[in-house]
Short mmCIF file of C-alpha atoms and ligand atoms in Angstrom, two decimals:
data_model
loop_
_atom_site.label_atom_id
_atom_site.label_comp_id
_atom_site.label_asym_id
_atom_site.label_seq_id
_atom_site.Cartn_x
_atom_site.Cartn_y
_atom_site.Cartn_z
CA UNK A 1 -0.60 -7.19 13.13
CA UNK A 2 -1.48 -10.89 13.43
CA UNK A 3 0.45 -13.73 11.90
CA UNK A 4 -1.09 -16.13 9.41
CA UNK A 5 0.22 -19.58 8.53
CA UNK A 6 -1.06 -20.99 5.23
CA UNK A 7 -0.45 -24.70 5.58
CA UNK A 8 -0.39 -27.66 3.21
CA UNK A 9 -0.73 -25.87 -0.11
CA UNK A 10 1.16 -25.81 -3.38
CA UNK A 11 2.92 -22.49 -3.83
CA UNK A 12 2.77 -21.27 -7.44
CA UNK A 13 5.13 -18.61 -8.71
CA UNK A 14 5.62 -17.57 -12.32
CA UNK A 15 8.79 -19.68 -12.59
CA UNK A 16 7.81 -22.83 -10.65
CA UNK A 17 5.35 -24.53 -8.32
CA UNK A 18 6.25 -26.43 -5.16
CA UNK A 19 4.75 -27.86 -1.97
CA UNK A 20 5.32 -25.42 0.89
CA UNK A 21 3.74 -23.62 3.82
CA UNK A 22 3.70 -19.82 3.86
CA UNK A 23 4.04 -17.75 7.04
CA UNK A 24 3.17 -14.07 7.11
CA UNK A 25 3.77 -11.46 9.81
CA UNK A 26 3.11 -7.70 9.84
CA UNK A 27 2.00 -7.68 6.21
CA UNK A 28 5.10 -9.42 4.87
CA UNK A 29 5.89 -13.01 3.93
CA UNK A 30 8.48 -14.14 6.48
CA UNK A 31 8.87 -17.83 5.64
CA UNK A 32 8.12 -20.22 2.76
CA UNK A 33 8.97 -23.88 3.27
CA UNK A 34 7.90 -27.33 4.47
CA UNK A 35 6.34 -28.00 7.89
CA UNK A 36 6.41 -24.45 9.22
CA UNK A 37 5.32 -24.00 12.84
CA UNK A 38 2.50 -21.60 13.69
CA UNK A 39 3.64 -18.90 16.15
CA UNK A 40 1.45 -18.47 19.23
CA UNK A 41 -1.78 -16.73 18.32
CA UNK A 42 -1.31 -17.21 14.59
CA UNK A 43 -4.31 -17.87 12.36
CA UNK A 44 -3.88 -21.12 10.44
CA UNK A 45 -5.40 -21.51 6.98
CA UNK A 46 -5.65 -25.08 5.69
CA UNK A 47 -4.59 -24.92 2.03
CA UNK A 48 -4.60 -28.68 1.49
CA UNK A 49 -5.38 -29.48 -2.15
CA UNK A 50 -5.18 -25.80 -3.04
CA UNK A 51 -2.70 -23.41 -4.64
CA UNK A 52 -1.11 -20.45 -2.88
CA UNK A 53 -0.41 -17.73 -5.44
CA UNK A 54 0.61 -14.08 -5.47
CA UNK A 55 -2.46 -11.87 -5.33
CA UNK A 56 -3.65 -10.79 -8.76
CA UNK A 57 -2.52 -7.39 -10.05
CA UNK A 58 -4.91 -5.67 -12.45
CA UNK A 59 -2.92 -3.13 -14.50
CA UNK A 60 -5.98 -1.57 -16.08
CA UNK A 61 -8.96 -0.27 -14.09
CA UNK A 62 -11.00 2.93 -14.04
CA UNK A 63 -12.60 3.36 -10.65
CA UNK A 64 -14.69 6.50 -10.17
CA UNK A 65 -13.85 7.66 -13.71
CA UNK A 66 -15.70 10.72 -15.04
CA UNK A 67 -16.25 9.77 -18.72
CA UNK A 68 -18.66 10.58 -21.54
CA UNK A 69 -20.79 12.80 -19.31
CA UNK A 70 -21.11 10.48 -16.32
CA UNK A 71 -19.01 8.70 -13.65
CA UNK A 72 -18.44 4.97 -13.28
CA UNK A 73 -20.56 3.02 -10.80
CA UNK A 74 -17.61 1.58 -8.89
CA UNK A 75 -15.52 3.95 -6.83
CA UNK A 76 -12.11 3.13 -5.41
CA UNK A 77 -13.62 1.33 -2.41
CA UNK A 78 -16.27 -0.79 -4.12
CA UNK A 79 -13.99 -1.55 -7.07
CA UNK A 80 -10.99 -2.65 -5.03
CA UNK A 81 -13.26 -4.58 -2.63
CA UNK A 82 -14.73 -6.47 -5.58
CA UNK A 83 -11.19 -7.20 -6.75
CA UNK A 84 -10.27 -8.70 -3.37
CA UNK A 85 -13.28 -11.01 -3.61
CA UNK A 86 -11.81 -12.33 -6.84
CA UNK A 87 -8.22 -12.67 -5.63
CA UNK A 88 -6.91 -9.38 -7.06
CA UNK A 89 -4.94 -7.51 -4.38
CA UNK A 90 -3.53 -4.56 -6.34
CA UNK A 91 -4.70 -2.37 -9.18
CA UNK A 92 -3.01 0.17 -11.40
CA UNK A 93 -5.64 2.75 -12.28
CA UNK A 94 -5.43 5.88 -14.45
CA UNK A 95 -5.18 9.60 -13.87
CA UNK A 96 -6.78 11.14 -16.96
CA UNK A 97 -6.32 14.93 -17.13
CA UNK A 98 -8.68 16.90 -19.33
CA UNK A 99 -6.86 18.52 -22.24
CA UNK A 100 -5.06 21.62 -20.92
CA UNK A 101 -5.50 20.45 -17.33
CA UNK A 102 -2.32 20.30 -15.26
CA UNK A 103 -1.14 16.70 -14.86
CA UNK A 104 -0.18 17.43 -11.26
CA UNK A 105 -3.63 18.86 -10.49
CA UNK A 106 -5.35 15.81 -11.97
CA UNK A 107 -2.94 13.51 -10.13
CA UNK A 108 -3.79 15.14 -6.79
CA UNK A 109 -7.51 14.79 -7.53
CA UNK A 110 -7.22 11.08 -8.25
CA UNK A 111 -5.00 10.56 -5.21
CA UNK A 112 -7.83 12.02 -3.12
CA UNK A 113 -10.42 9.76 -4.70
CA UNK A 114 -8.27 6.68 -4.16
CA UNK A 115 -7.83 7.20 -0.41
CA UNK A 116 -10.99 5.09 0.13
CA UNK A 117 -9.39 2.05 -1.56
CA UNK A 118 -9.57 -1.32 0.19
CA UNK A 119 -6.47 -2.62 -1.61
CA UNK A 120 -3.11 -1.27 -2.80
CA UNK A 121 -3.09 0.87 -5.93
CA UNK A 122 -0.92 2.84 -8.30
CA UNK A 123 -1.55 5.13 -11.26
CA UNK A 124 -0.64 5.34 -14.89
CA UNK A 125 -0.93 9.04 -15.79
CA UNK A 126 -2.46 9.88 -19.16
CA UNK A 127 -0.82 12.48 -21.38
CA UNK A 128 -3.81 14.04 -23.14
CA UNK A 129 -2.13 17.21 -24.41
CA UNK A 130 1.35 18.70 -24.69
CA UNK A 131 3.34 21.74 -23.72
CA UNK A 132 6.43 22.36 -21.62
CA UNK A 133 4.39 22.13 -18.41
CA UNK A 134 3.36 18.58 -19.31
CA UNK A 135 7.01 17.70 -19.88
CA UNK A 136 7.88 19.19 -16.50
CA UNK A 137 5.02 17.45 -14.68
CA UNK A 138 6.03 14.08 -16.15
CA UNK A 139 9.41 14.57 -14.50
CA UNK A 140 7.84 15.46 -11.17
CA UNK A 141 5.52 12.47 -11.32
CA UNK A 142 8.40 10.08 -11.99
CA UNK A 143 10.97 11.57 -9.66
CA UNK A 144 8.74 12.50 -6.73
CA UNK A 145 5.49 10.53 -7.00
CA UNK A 146 6.54 7.04 -8.07
CA UNK A 147 4.73 7.06 -11.40
CA UNK A 148 6.64 5.03 -14.00
CA UNK A 149 4.07 4.76 -16.81
CA UNK A 150 2.26 7.23 -19.01
CA UNK A 151 -0.90 6.43 -20.99
CA UNK A 152 -1.83 7.76 -24.42
CA UNK A 153 -5.30 7.45 -25.93
CA UNK A 154 -5.04 7.26 -29.73
CA UNK A 155 -8.86 7.16 -29.83
CA UNK A 156 -11.62 9.44 -28.43
CA UNK A 157 -11.29 12.35 -30.86
CA UNK A 158 -12.41 15.75 -29.54
CA UNK A 159 -11.88 14.43 -26.01
CA UNK A 160 -8.65 12.82 -24.75
CA UNK A 161 -7.11 11.67 -28.02
CA UNK A 162 -3.39 12.28 -28.66
CA UNK A 163 -2.04 13.26 -32.07
CA UNK A 164 1.30 11.95 -33.33
CA UNK A 165 3.14 15.08 -32.19
CA UNK A 166 2.03 14.45 -28.62
CA UNK A 167 2.94 10.77 -28.91
CA UNK A 168 6.45 11.62 -30.15
CA UNK A 169 7.03 14.28 -27.50
CA UNK A 170 5.66 12.19 -24.67
CA UNK A 171 7.37 8.94 -25.66
CA UNK A 172 10.66 10.84 -25.90
CA UNK A 173 10.14 12.28 -22.43
CA UNK A 174 9.24 8.85 -21.05
CA UNK A 175 12.49 7.48 -22.44
CA UNK A 176 14.50 10.23 -20.73
CA UNK A 177 12.75 9.45 -17.47
CA UNK A 178 12.91 5.64 -17.69
CA UNK A 179 9.12 5.41 -17.72
CA UNK A 180 6.97 3.06 -19.79
CA UNK A 181 4.70 4.65 -22.41
CA UNK A 182 1.41 2.80 -22.86
CA UNK A 183 -1.27 3.25 -25.51
CA UNK A 184 -4.92 2.66 -26.19
CA UNK A 185 -4.37 1.76 -29.85
CA UNK A 186 -7.31 2.69 -32.05
CA UNK A 187 -7.16 5.28 -34.83
CA UNK A 188 -9.54 7.88 -33.42
CA UNK A 189 -9.91 9.72 -36.73
CA UNK A 190 -11.13 6.57 -38.47
CA UNK A 191 -13.48 5.75 -35.59
CA UNK A 192 -14.96 9.24 -35.80
CA UNK A 193 -15.50 8.89 -39.55
CA UNK A 194 -16.91 5.36 -39.34
CA UNK A 195 -19.30 6.30 -36.51
CA UNK A 196 -20.77 8.99 -38.76
CA UNK A 197 -21.00 6.64 -41.72
CA UNK A 198 -22.73 3.92 -39.66
CA UNK A 199 -25.19 6.45 -38.22
CA UNK A 200 -25.83 7.85 -41.70
CA UNK A 201 -26.82 4.32 -42.74
CA UNK A 202 -29.51 4.53 -40.05
CA UNK A 203 -27.77 2.11 -37.69
CA UNK A 204 -28.08 3.76 -34.26
CA UNK A 205 -28.21 0.71 -31.97
CA UNK A 206 -25.28 -0.97 -30.13
CA UNK A 207 -24.73 -3.20 -33.17
CA UNK A 208 -23.21 -0.09 -34.75
CA UNK A 209 -20.42 0.08 -32.16
CA UNK A 210 -18.24 -2.75 -33.54
CA UNK A 211 -18.96 -1.61 -37.10
CA UNK A 212 -17.33 1.73 -36.28
CA UNK A 213 -14.20 0.12 -34.73
CA UNK A 214 -13.14 -2.80 -36.97
CA UNK A 215 -9.88 -4.64 -36.13
CA UNK A 216 -7.98 -2.79 -38.88
CA UNK A 217 -8.53 0.45 -36.92
CA UNK A 218 -6.78 -1.10 -33.93
CA UNK A 219 -4.10 -2.71 -36.06
CA UNK A 220 -3.19 0.61 -37.70
CA UNK A 221 -2.78 2.37 -34.38
CA UNK A 222 -0.80 -0.50 -32.87
CA UNK A 223 1.58 -0.50 -35.82
CA UNK A 224 1.92 3.29 -35.67
CA UNK A 225 2.63 3.37 -31.94
CA UNK A 226 5.13 0.51 -32.31
CA UNK A 227 6.89 2.32 -35.19
CA UNK A 228 7.15 5.56 -33.22
CA UNK A 229 8.53 3.66 -30.22
CA UNK A 230 10.98 1.84 -32.51
CA UNK A 231 12.37 5.05 -33.99
CA UNK A 232 12.67 6.58 -30.51
CA UNK A 233 14.08 3.31 -29.10
CA UNK A 234 11.66 3.34 -26.16
CA UNK A 235 9.76 0.29 -24.85
CA UNK A 236 6.00 0.37 -25.32
CA UNK A 237 3.05 -1.38 -23.68
CA UNK A 238 -0.17 -1.78 -25.61
CA UNK A 239 -3.28 -2.01 -23.44
CA UNK A 240 -6.35 -4.14 -24.17
CA UNK A 241 -5.04 -5.86 -27.29
CA UNK A 242 -8.28 -7.30 -28.71
CA UNK A 243 -7.57 -8.54 -32.24
CA UNK A 244 -5.30 -10.50 -34.55
CA UNK A 245 -4.09 -7.36 -36.29
CA UNK A 246 -2.73 -5.81 -33.10
CA UNK A 247 -1.40 -9.10 -31.70
CA UNK A 248 0.45 -9.76 -34.96
CA UNK A 249 1.91 -6.25 -34.95
CA UNK A 250 3.35 -6.92 -31.51
CA UNK A 251 4.67 -10.37 -32.48
CA UNK A 252 6.40 -8.96 -35.58
CA UNK A 253 8.04 -6.19 -33.57
CA UNK A 254 9.18 -8.59 -30.86
CA UNK A 255 10.60 -10.94 -33.48
CA UNK A 256 12.80 -8.01 -34.52
CA UNK A 257 13.91 -7.63 -30.91
CA UNK A 258 11.84 -4.56 -30.13
CA UNK A 259 10.62 -4.16 -26.55
CA UNK A 260 6.87 -4.25 -27.09
CA UNK A 261 4.49 -5.65 -24.47
CA UNK A 262 0.83 -6.49 -24.77
CA UNK A 263 -2.08 -6.64 -22.32
CA UNK A 264 -5.22 -8.71 -22.82
CA UNK A 265 -8.56 -8.25 -21.06
CA UNK A 266 -10.36 -11.23 -19.53
CA UNK A 267 -13.45 -10.08 -21.43
CA UNK A 268 -11.72 -10.16 -24.80
CA UNK A 269 -10.52 -13.71 -24.08
CA UNK A 270 -13.99 -15.06 -23.26
CA UNK A 271 -16.69 -12.96 -24.97
CA UNK A 272 -17.34 -12.52 -28.69
CA UNK A 273 -19.12 -9.89 -30.79
CA UNK A 274 -22.45 -11.74 -30.85
CA UNK A 275 -23.33 -9.78 -27.72
CA UNK A 276 -23.91 -6.68 -29.88
CA UNK A 277 -26.65 -8.46 -31.82
CA UNK A 278 -28.76 -9.07 -28.70
CA UNK A 279 -32.19 -7.53 -29.43
CA UNK A 280 -32.31 -6.28 -25.82
CA UNK A 281 -30.73 -2.80 -25.96
CA UNK A 282 -29.67 -2.94 -22.31
CA UNK A 283 -27.75 -6.21 -22.76
CA UNK A 284 -26.08 -5.14 -25.99
CA UNK A 285 -25.25 -1.67 -24.66
CA UNK A 286 -23.82 -3.19 -21.46
CA UNK A 287 -21.10 -4.71 -23.66
CA UNK A 288 -20.14 -1.44 -25.36
CA UNK A 289 -16.50 -0.90 -24.61
CA UNK A 290 -13.48 -0.09 -26.76
CA UNK A 291 -11.94 -1.93 -28.44
CA UNK A 292 -15.15 -3.93 -28.89
CA UNK A 293 -15.57 -7.66 -28.30
CA UNK A 294 -14.47 -9.43 -31.48
CA UNK A 295 -15.43 -12.54 -33.51
CA UNK A 296 -14.20 -15.80 -31.95
CA UNK A 297 -11.11 -16.19 -34.18
CA UNK A 298 -9.54 -13.20 -32.43
CA UNK A 299 -9.93 -14.83 -29.03
CA UNK A 300 -7.89 -17.85 -30.06
CA UNK A 301 -5.16 -15.53 -31.39
CA UNK A 302 -5.06 -13.74 -28.04
CA UNK A 303 -4.67 -17.05 -26.21
CA UNK A 304 -1.86 -17.99 -28.59
CA UNK A 305 -0.22 -14.64 -27.89
CA UNK A 306 -0.27 -15.31 -24.16
CA UNK A 307 1.02 -18.86 -24.62
CA UNK A 308 3.83 -17.76 -26.93
CA UNK A 309 5.02 -14.94 -24.68
CA UNK A 310 4.11 -12.25 -27.22
CA UNK A 311 1.32 -10.99 -24.97
CA UNK A 312 2.22 -10.58 -21.33
CA UNK A 313 -0.42 -9.41 -18.91
CA UNK A 314 -4.15 -9.69 -18.33
CA UNK A 315 -6.40 -6.96 -17.03
CA UNK A 316 -10.06 -5.99 -17.01
CA UNK A 317 -10.38 -2.30 -17.91
CA UNK A 318 -12.99 -2.30 -15.12
CA UNK A 319 -15.07 0.75 -16.02
CA UNK A 320 -18.67 0.14 -14.96
CA UNK A 321 -21.76 1.97 -16.20
CA UNK A 322 -25.27 0.84 -15.24
CA UNK A 323 -28.29 0.48 -17.52
CA UNK A 324 -29.55 4.02 -17.00
CA UNK A 325 -26.09 5.42 -17.77
CA UNK A 326 -25.75 3.26 -20.90
CA UNK A 327 -29.21 4.51 -21.98
CA UNK A 328 -27.61 7.86 -22.83
CA UNK A 329 -26.94 6.20 -26.17
CA UNK A 330 -30.44 4.85 -26.73
CA UNK A 331 -30.72 6.72 -30.03
CA UNK A 332 -27.03 6.89 -30.90
CA UNK A 333 -24.56 4.12 -30.07
CA UNK A 334 -21.69 6.66 -30.15
CA UNK A 335 -23.15 8.18 -26.98
CA UNK A 336 -23.20 4.93 -24.97
CA UNK A 337 -20.57 5.34 -22.21
CA UNK A 338 -17.77 2.94 -23.08
CA UNK A 339 -16.78 0.44 -20.43
CA UNK A 340 -17.48 -2.92 -18.79
CA UNK A 341 -16.63 -4.59 -15.48
CA UNK A 342 -14.59 -7.68 -14.58
CA UNK A 343 -12.20 -6.87 -11.73
CA UNK A 344 -13.76 -9.58 -9.53
CA UNK A 345 -14.07 -12.24 -12.24
CA UNK A 346 -10.73 -11.96 -14.08
CA UNK A 347 -8.76 -14.67 -12.26
CA UNK A 348 -11.57 -17.25 -12.24
CA UNK A 349 -12.41 -16.70 -15.91
CA UNK A 350 -8.77 -16.96 -16.99
CA UNK A 351 -8.20 -20.05 -14.79
CA UNK A 352 -11.30 -21.73 -16.20
CA UNK A 353 -10.62 -20.83 -19.83
CA UNK A 354 -6.85 -21.09 -19.55
CA UNK A 355 -5.70 -23.67 -17.01
CA UNK A 356 -8.70 -26.02 -17.10
CA UNK A 357 -8.37 -26.25 -20.89
CA UNK A 358 -4.61 -26.90 -20.79
CA UNK A 359 -3.71 -23.62 -22.51
CA UNK A 360 -1.81 -22.45 -19.43
CA UNK A 361 0.06 -24.07 -16.57
CA UNK A 362 -0.62 -22.67 -13.09
CA UNK A 363 2.75 -20.90 -13.27
CA UNK A 364 1.87 -19.28 -16.58
CA UNK A 365 -1.43 -18.23 -15.00
CA UNK A 366 0.52 -16.46 -12.24
CA UNK A 367 2.78 -14.84 -14.84
CA UNK A 368 -0.09 -13.29 -16.78
CA UNK A 369 -2.30 -12.34 -13.83
CA UNK A 370 0.34 -10.95 -11.49
CA UNK A 371 4.09 -11.43 -11.98
CA UNK A 372 4.48 -9.90 -15.46
CA UNK A 373 2.57 -6.79 -14.51
CA UNK A 374 4.75 -6.49 -11.42
CA UNK A 375 7.88 -6.79 -13.58
CA UNK A 376 6.77 -4.43 -16.33
CA UNK A 377 5.78 -1.70 -13.88
CA UNK A 378 8.66 -2.30 -11.50
CA UNK A 379 6.72 -3.68 -8.55
CA UNK A 380 8.54 -7.02 -8.55
CA UNK A 381 9.40 -8.79 -6.24
CA UNK A 382 7.55 -6.67 -3.67
CA UNK A 383 4.50 -7.86 -5.52
CA UNK A 384 3.91 -10.69 -7.97
CA UNK A 385 5.63 -13.54 -6.13
CA UNK A 386 5.38 -15.72 -3.03
CA UNK A 387 8.78 -15.19 -1.46
CA UNK A 388 10.29 -14.05 1.83
CA UNK A 389 10.21 -10.27 2.01
CA UNK A 390 7.38 -9.86 -0.48
CA UNK A 391 4.10 -8.24 0.52
CA UNK A 392 1.64 -10.69 2.04
CA UNK A 393 -0.79 -10.24 -0.83
CA UNK A 394 -1.87 -13.80 -1.51
CA UNK A 395 -4.73 -15.81 -2.89
CA UNK A 396 -5.49 -19.39 -1.77
CA UNK A 397 -6.96 -20.94 -4.87
CA UNK A 398 -9.40 -23.89 -4.77
CA UNK A 399 -9.10 -25.60 -8.16
CA UNK A 400 -12.17 -27.76 -7.45
CA UNK A 401 -14.43 -24.95 -6.27
CA UNK A 402 -17.17 -23.85 -8.63
CA UNK A 403 -19.22 -20.67 -8.90
CA UNK A 404 -21.77 -19.19 -11.28
CA UNK A 405 -20.83 -15.59 -11.99
CA UNK A 406 -23.69 -13.11 -11.74
CA UNK A 407 -24.64 -9.51 -11.02
CA UNK A 408 -26.92 -11.01 -8.35
CA UNK A 409 -23.91 -12.06 -6.30
CA UNK A 410 -20.98 -9.94 -7.45
CA UNK A 411 -19.58 -7.21 -5.20
CA UNK A 412 -19.37 -4.54 -7.90
CA UNK A 413 -21.98 -1.83 -7.62
CA UNK A 414 -22.91 -2.27 -11.26
CA UNK A 415 -26.24 -3.82 -12.29
CA UNK A 416 -24.68 -5.93 -15.06
CA UNK A 417 -22.02 -8.62 -15.26
CA UNK A 418 -20.51 -9.39 -18.66
CA UNK A 419 -19.81 -12.95 -17.45
CA UNK A 420 -23.46 -13.43 -16.29
CA UNK A 421 -24.37 -17.10 -15.93
CA UNK A 422 -20.88 -18.45 -16.63
CA UNK A 423 -20.03 -21.31 -14.26
CA UNK A 424 -16.32 -21.49 -13.53
CA UNK A 425 -14.23 -24.19 -11.85
CA UNK A 426 -11.36 -22.75 -9.84
CA UNK A 427 -12.09 -19.95 -7.41
CA UNK A 428 -10.40 -18.13 -4.52
CA UNK A 429 -11.13 -19.61 -1.09
CA UNK A 430 -9.06 -16.99 0.79
CA UNK A 431 -7.54 -13.64 -0.13
CA UNK A 432 -4.88 -11.96 2.02
CA UNK A 433 -4.11 -8.29 1.55
CA UNK A 434 -1.32 -6.68 3.56
CA UNK A 435 -1.20 -9.88 5.61
CA UNK A 436 -4.87 -9.74 6.62
CA UNK A 437 -7.62 -12.18 5.64
CA UNK A 438 -9.95 -9.98 3.58
CA UNK A 439 -11.94 -12.70 1.83
CA UNK A 440 -12.80 -16.10 3.37
CA UNK A 441 -15.06 -18.64 1.64
CA UNK A 442 -17.37 -16.01 0.18
CA UNK A 443 -17.21 -13.67 3.17
CA UNK A 444 -15.73 -10.31 2.07
CA UNK A 445 -14.07 -8.33 4.85
CA UNK A 446 -12.77 -5.39 2.81
CA UNK A 447 -11.92 -2.29 4.81
CA UNK A 448 -12.46 1.17 3.37
CA UNK A 449 -9.30 3.25 3.24
CA UNK A 450 -6.67 0.64 4.16
CA UNK A 451 -5.33 0.45 0.58
CA UNK A 452 -1.92 2.07 0.10
CA UNK A 453 -0.60 4.14 -2.77
CA UNK A 454 2.30 2.11 -4.14
CA UNK A 455 5.20 4.04 -5.63
CA UNK A 456 6.74 2.42 -8.68
CA UNK A 457 10.37 3.38 -9.34
CA UNK A 458 11.36 4.34 -12.86
CA UNK A 459 13.71 2.12 -14.79
CA UNK A 460 17.12 3.59 -15.44
CA UNK A 461 16.93 6.69 -17.62
CA UNK A 462 16.81 5.66 -21.28
CA UNK A 463 16.25 2.11 -20.05
CA UNK A 464 19.98 1.53 -20.09
CA UNK A 465 19.50 -1.16 -17.45
CA UNK A 466 18.79 -4.62 -18.84
CA UNK A 467 16.50 -5.43 -15.89
CA UNK A 468 13.26 -4.88 -17.75
CA UNK A 469 14.30 -6.85 -20.81
CA UNK A 470 15.86 -9.76 -18.93
CA UNK A 471 12.97 -10.08 -16.53
CA UNK A 472 10.15 -9.96 -19.00
CA UNK A 473 11.93 -11.84 -21.75
CA UNK A 474 11.89 -14.72 -19.27
CA UNK A 475 8.11 -14.65 -19.52
CA UNK A 476 7.99 -17.27 -22.22
CA UNK A 477 10.64 -19.39 -20.57
CA UNK A 478 8.56 -20.72 -17.66
CA UNK A 479 8.74 -24.48 -17.11
CA UNK A 480 5.62 -26.29 -18.34
O1 URQ B 1 -10.73 3.26 -23.20
C1 URQ B 1 -10.62 2.98 -22.01
O2 URQ B 1 -9.78 2.19 -21.63
C2 URQ B 1 -11.51 3.57 -20.96
C3 URQ B 1 -12.09 4.89 -21.34
C4 URQ B 1 -12.57 2.55 -20.56
N1 URQ B 1 -13.56 2.30 -21.59
C5 URQ B 1 -13.43 1.38 -22.57
O3 URQ B 1 -14.31 1.23 -23.39
N2 URQ B 1 -12.34 0.63 -22.64
ZN1 ZN B 2 -8.73 2.12 -23.52
ZN1 ZN B 3 -9.14 1.70 -19.95
#
């Protein structure tokens, strides 16, 4: 494997930034420091005036997902390749068993699909039903397969939705195993009722989608999941927090010392609910995802959550459906496959909206796009930092580079880009994955099948170790 010397840049980790060269060899970082010499035959990357950061980690993607009667446009190769083009070098995707389907059987299926990945990947496994076999399989997944997180959908009634009994049983099992429970927090019963009420009012277009999932529906589920986790004394991670109600629920719980962590999507930070009022069905439907994009006031609350350390990671929920797939809901918004893209655009959108505006320092950017996810899912410091011994997953970031985001130029297979036309300042010039240059000045060199399944060790049973708390509590303590 060749050696790469990244010279003249500013290294940015979650805790500090400093001038240093970075030398990689055989997929690992072997030296970080001033004036490093290039070994014979090494490739030298000039990072002058640029930042050298840990590759982004996206903790929430759905490549190749069968959902609502169809399958997403991006598979594990095209989705991870698109991520590399945007500086994201690892994803944590989801195994989603059908109700009554063996978790191990579903896990093996997804493992097979993911073998085509161009970048490293892991899986959260969804608990969509409960019996003793599910309890057993959770143990096997943690102890033998390196799964340390289990997902629970509180929405999607009559499909993959969990009732409270399943939440209590599964959260309790996760605690025993030292695994993190995570939730999609929307009250699925209320959504089901509201969808019917909105349709009965004759509203069948995409504008009905946000009407059927108001923030209170997310706030209720977030509070309920947090309360269950509190009683069971298990940490909990809430995915795609989109609104004030859910962000406040997390902040209140954390103020009481409860271990609650929140994830925010790049889309929810940058796009508001006006998209659903576009008269063009295709454009409005392309933005149908859950929770929906919200009025602008919620975006500012999400930024404040990230700045205050009450929200911790950013993701995309990359789950792409093209126009013809979205058209399944032409006469009924409840039938529009839910999901949007973003895996390629996340870092640039968050840099432009976060760092360029002064909301975030470069170190805080690294915390929320890479390091915190690595810490919360026990990948740190293998991933999430630029340090000797860490994986050589790196992004060389050009803060002066500009780009206009568009479906015409993105690497996703989808025919729509929710950031269409947005010009950003701050873009990746080089991406290294496993110590190889996979993206260079717009030239994507992703290789099918080189991505590795990354095992993520459980935390100590019952989270007796303080590692998780100490590490992530430091999130808000980064130097400005
Ligand atoms: O709910 C999710 O996270 C999956 C099914 C993707 N779709 C979405 O609308 N978020
Ligand atoms: Zn979800
Ligand atoms: Zn999702």
